[in-house]
Amino acid sequence: MLSEVLLVSAPGKVILHGEHAVVHGKVALAVALNLRTFLRLQPHSNGKVCLNLPNIGVKQAWDVAGLQLQDTSFLEQGDTTAPTAEQVEKLKEVAGIPQDGTKPEGLAVLAFLYLYLSICRKQRALPSLDITVWSQLPTGAGLGSSAAYSTCMAAALLTACEEIPNPQKDGVSASRWALEDLELINKWAFQGERMIHGNPSGVDNAVSTWGGALRFQQGKISSLERPLALKILLTNTKVPRSTKTLVANVRSRLLKFPEIVTPLLTSINAISLECERTLGEMAAAPAPEHYLVLEELIDMNQHHLNALGVGHASLDQLCRVTMAHGLHSKLTGAGGGGCGITLLRPDKDSEAQRDEVMSPRPASSSPGPASIWARQVSGAAFPVGCSPEEVVLMSADACHFPSPAKSQLSDRATTGGTVSA
């Protein structure tokens, strides 16, 4: 059992195309976002395991001896199979979460206990640990905050229990795991995602684990070509929503209207493939007409996502406001609020374009959302092509421990960053 402090970091993500369709076996294109989640694990000998999540106000502790007495035989195949409803209910009893508890705080605790008990149960005794997780990612915004959380947790627990080696070397600020270790981290991170979302696609935890820009389909991951100077405006509508509910609603609509929804999913898959082809051409020889194609694909995908029932008035408002400035937007992630992305023009300054979109309309102009928009949401432009790192193990001097007063994200922090493609 590891004795020193571990510091782990994993990135969030932005989905370019393929939301919801990826759950049904279609292609998704996703890129790592340079907003990250951080985890600090401190081994102890005090007989307790403590979880501190300052961003969402969780601070909880369990007696290791009490957890050791729990029947955890139902977790034996946890790394390969989806948790059953019965397993989830048993775990809720252990965690002290109400049976109908679906709040983010409770689900985060549930995912932690699942990973802790599943990964550490092979030890002769469950370890005493103090774990703190904090994040630059807003929760419920479609940026993969739960996946980054699950990835950090899986990596830290696997390392602490010596299921994977500790790659940290003296004087190295950030160390990476080997390919086979990343595969194991990704497998367990997916299990954490299952505890939180029920039936996730696996794309979010894959991006958090591997970083960079990925093509994802039915668990198969490959890297994308990386065009230069592709800039995107990321906007947080600050409308909360449940990924689990939205995914279930799309599935219900598919079962109710299969001849309507199946072609929509097929068309979204075609949009992802066309985007992948275009990005590949841009990597070789970027041209202005490539941006016109990307803009059309964004518009078509957004209409399809609305038809699937995962749009929201705030996202429609984003599309209208940016379209008034000649820009094209779509939701990213599960939809129903959360974040949207806007493709910026390559021939204009990105910050100037952001300021133009965010500026209030004159009082004499026709009624519109811009004045409310500027107060309620924030936006920041970021370049695509900087290859944010995958999940990494960090040295103590490379990671700043948050004070409680700064644990909540500022508007500036929630909406900017770098993605790779």
Short mmCIF file of C-alpha atoms in Angstrom, two decimals, residues 214-392:
data_model
loop_
_atom_site.label_atom_id
_atom_site.label_comp_id
_atom_site.label_asym_id
_atom_site.label_seq_id
_atom_site.Cartn_x
_atom_site.Cartn_y
_atom_site.Cartn_z
CA LEU A 214 -10.56 11.48 -30.03
CA ARG A 215 -12.91 9.56 -32.27
CA PHE A 216 -15.06 7.29 -30.12
CA GLN A 217 -17.43 4.52 -31.17
CA GLN A 218 -18.64 1.59 -29.08
CA GLY A 219 -15.61 1.73 -26.81
CA LYS A 220 -13.10 1.96 -29.67
CA ILE A 221 -10.86 5.01 -29.40
CA SER A 222 -8.61 6.60 -32.04
CA SER A 223 -6.87 9.97 -32.29
CA LEU A 224 -8.02 12.70 -34.65
CA GLU A 225 -5.90 14.71 -37.01
CA ARG A 226 -5.19 18.10 -35.45
CA PRO A 227 -5.89 21.22 -37.49
CA LEU A 228 -4.32 24.49 -36.41
CA ALA A 229 -6.05 27.72 -35.40
CA LEU A 230 -9.57 26.35 -35.03
CA LYS A 231 -11.13 28.62 -32.39
CA ILE A 232 -14.32 28.07 -30.44
CA LEU A 233 -16.39 30.17 -28.06
CA LEU A 234 -17.56 28.11 -25.09
CA THR A 235 -20.69 29.45 -23.39
CA ASN A 236 -22.17 28.20 -20.13
CA THR A 237 -25.94 28.80 -20.02
CA LYS A 238 -25.83 27.97 -16.29
CA VAL A 239 -29.04 25.97 -16.72
CA PRO A 240 -28.67 22.77 -14.64
CA ARG A 241 -29.78 19.45 -16.06
CA SER A 242 -29.38 15.70 -15.58
CA THR A 243 -27.40 13.74 -18.16
CA LYS A 244 -28.99 10.54 -16.90
CA THR A 245 -32.50 11.89 -17.46
CA LEU A 246 -31.72 13.30 -20.91
CA VAL A 247 -30.12 10.04 -22.10
CA ALA A 248 -33.15 8.11 -20.82
CA ASN A 249 -35.52 10.51 -22.59
CA VAL A 250 -33.77 10.01 -25.93
CA ARG A 251 -33.97 6.26 -25.47
CA SER A 252 -37.69 6.55 -24.72
CA ARG A 253 -38.23 8.65 -27.84
CA LEU A 254 -36.32 6.08 -29.90
CA LEU A 255 -38.54 3.28 -28.60
CA LYS A 256 -41.68 5.33 -29.19
CA PHE A 257 -40.77 6.60 -32.68
CA PRO A 258 -38.10 4.21 -34.04
CA GLU A 259 -38.69 5.03 -37.70
CA ILE A 260 -38.22 8.75 -36.96
CA VAL A 261 -35.43 8.73 -34.38
CA THR A 262 -33.25 6.03 -35.96
CA PRO A 263 -32.67 8.11 -39.13
CA LEU A 264 -31.84 11.11 -36.91
CA LEU A 265 -29.13 9.11 -35.14
CA THR A 266 -27.84 7.84 -38.49
CA SER A 267 -27.69 11.40 -39.79
CA ILE A 268 -25.81 12.60 -36.70
CA ASN A 269 -23.33 9.79 -37.33
CA ALA A 270 -22.89 11.03 -40.91
CA ILE A 271 -22.28 14.57 -39.59
CA SER A 272 -19.54 13.26 -37.29
CA LEU A 273 -17.90 11.39 -40.17
CA GLU A 274 -18.05 14.43 -42.45
CA CYS A 275 -16.55 16.60 -39.70
CA GLU A 276 -13.77 14.06 -39.21
CA ARG A 277 -13.05 14.06 -42.94
CA THR A 278 -13.00 17.87 -43.05
CA LEU A 279 -10.71 18.14 -40.04
CA GLY A 280 -8.37 15.69 -41.73
CA GLU A 281 -8.24 17.88 -44.84
CA MET A 282 -7.64 20.95 -42.69
CA ALA A 283 -4.68 19.23 -41.02
CA ALA A 284 -3.07 18.84 -44.44
CA ALA A 285 -4.04 22.14 -46.09
CA PRO A 286 -6.55 24.42 -44.31
CA ALA A 287 -8.75 26.55 -46.58
CA PRO A 288 -11.63 29.02 -45.98
CA GLU A 289 -14.19 26.66 -47.48
CA HIS A 290 -13.48 24.16 -44.70
CA TYR A 291 -15.00 26.57 -42.19
CA LEU A 292 -18.15 26.87 -44.29
CA VAL A 293 -18.54 23.09 -44.13
CA LEU A 294 -17.97 23.05 -40.37
CA GLU A 295 -20.58 25.79 -39.91
CA GLU A 296 -23.18 23.85 -41.91
CA LEU A 297 -22.48 20.72 -39.91
CA ILE A 298 -22.94 22.62 -36.65
CA ASP A 299 -26.32 23.98 -37.79
CA MET A 300 -27.58 20.59 -38.97
CA ASN A 301 -26.48 18.81 -35.81
CA GLN A 302 -28.14 21.37 -33.57
CA HIS A 303 -31.45 20.91 -35.41
CA HIS A 304 -31.15 17.13 -35.04
CA LEU A 305 -30.45 17.45 -31.32
CA ASN A 306 -33.53 19.63 -30.92
CA ALA A 307 -35.54 16.95 -32.72
CA LEU A 308 -34.24 14.40 -30.21
CA GLY A 309 -35.68 16.58 -27.44
CA VAL A 310 -32.42 17.65 -25.79
CA GLY A 311 -32.49 21.33 -26.71
CA HIS A 312 -33.36 24.19 -24.38
CA ALA A 313 -34.55 27.79 -24.73
CA SER A 314 -31.20 29.05 -23.43
CA LEU A 315 -29.37 27.13 -26.16
CA ASP A 316 -31.79 28.42 -28.80
CA GLN A 317 -31.01 31.89 -27.47
CA LEU A 318 -27.29 31.26 -27.86
CA CYS A 319 -27.83 30.18 -31.47
CA ARG A 320 -29.90 33.28 -32.23
CA VAL A 321 -27.45 35.71 -30.61
CA THR A 322 -24.40 34.26 -32.34
CA MET A 323 -26.21 33.87 -35.68
CA ALA A 324 -26.95 37.61 -35.56
CA HIS A 325 -23.18 38.07 -35.69
CA GLY A 326 -22.70 35.55 -38.49
CA LEU A 327 -21.52 32.76 -36.17
CA HIS A 328 -22.78 29.19 -35.76
CA SER A 329 -23.48 27.40 -32.48
CA LYS A 330 -24.67 24.09 -31.06
CA LEU A 331 -25.04 22.45 -27.69
CA THR A 332 -22.21 20.28 -26.41
CA GLY A 333 -22.73 17.33 -24.06
CA ALA A 334 -26.14 16.12 -22.96
CA GLY A 335 -27.97 19.38 -23.73
CA GLY A 336 -31.04 20.55 -21.85
CA GLY A 337 -29.01 23.62 -20.85
CA GLY A 338 -25.36 23.26 -19.92
CA CYS A 339 -22.81 24.55 -22.42
CA GLY A 340 -22.84 25.47 -26.07
CA ILE A 341 -19.99 25.91 -28.54
CA THR A 342 -19.65 28.55 -31.25
CA LEU A 343 -17.20 28.26 -34.14
CA LEU A 344 -15.28 31.53 -34.48
CA ARG A 345 -13.97 32.98 -37.71
CA PRO A 346 -10.28 32.34 -38.34
CA ASP A 347 -9.70 35.77 -39.91
CA LYS A 348 -10.80 37.83 -36.88
CA ASP A 349 -9.47 38.20 -33.34
CA SER A 350 -11.20 35.66 -31.11
CA GLU A 351 -11.50 37.95 -28.10
CA ALA A 352 -13.00 40.70 -30.26
CA GLN A 353 -15.59 38.24 -31.59
CA ARG A 354 -16.43 37.17 -28.05
CA ASP A 355 -16.87 40.78 -26.92
CA GLU A 356 -19.05 41.51 -29.94
CA VAL A 357 -21.35 38.59 -29.15
CA MET A 358 -21.52 39.39 -25.44
CA SER A 359 -22.20 43.12 -25.81
CA PRO A 360 -25.73 44.32 -24.86
CA ARG A 361 -28.06 45.50 -27.60
CA PRO A 362 -29.13 49.16 -27.73
CA ALA A 363 -32.40 49.84 -25.93
CA SER A 364 -33.94 51.06 -29.17
CA SER A 365 -33.34 47.79 -30.97
CA SER A 366 -35.85 45.00 -31.26
CA PRO A 367 -36.36 42.91 -28.12
CA GLY A 368 -33.64 40.33 -27.74
CA PRO A 369 -31.74 38.30 -25.20
CA ALA A 370 -28.36 40.01 -25.41
CA SER A 371 -28.62 42.31 -22.38
CA ILE A 372 -29.88 39.48 -20.18
CA TRP A 373 -27.43 37.13 -21.86
CA ALA A 374 -24.40 39.22 -20.93
CA ARG A 375 -25.34 39.10 -17.27
CA GLN A 376 -26.44 35.50 -17.03
CA VAL A 377 -23.74 33.65 -18.92
CA SER A 378 -20.06 33.99 -19.58
CA GLY A 379 -18.01 33.13 -22.62
CA ALA A 380 -14.36 32.76 -23.44
CA ALA A 381 -12.63 32.03 -26.70
CA PHE A 382 -10.00 29.34 -26.85
CA PRO A 383 -7.84 27.85 -29.60
CA VAL A 384 -8.06 24.26 -30.67
CA GLY A 385 -4.76 22.51 -31.17
CA CYS A 386 -2.80 22.68 -27.90
CA SER A 387 -3.23 19.03 -26.86
CA PRO A 388 -4.19 19.17 -23.17
CA GLU A 389 -2.60 16.35 -21.24
CA GLU A 390 -4.36 13.14 -20.30
CA VAL A 391 -4.80 12.07 -16.69
CA VAL A 392 -1.46 12.72 -14.98
#
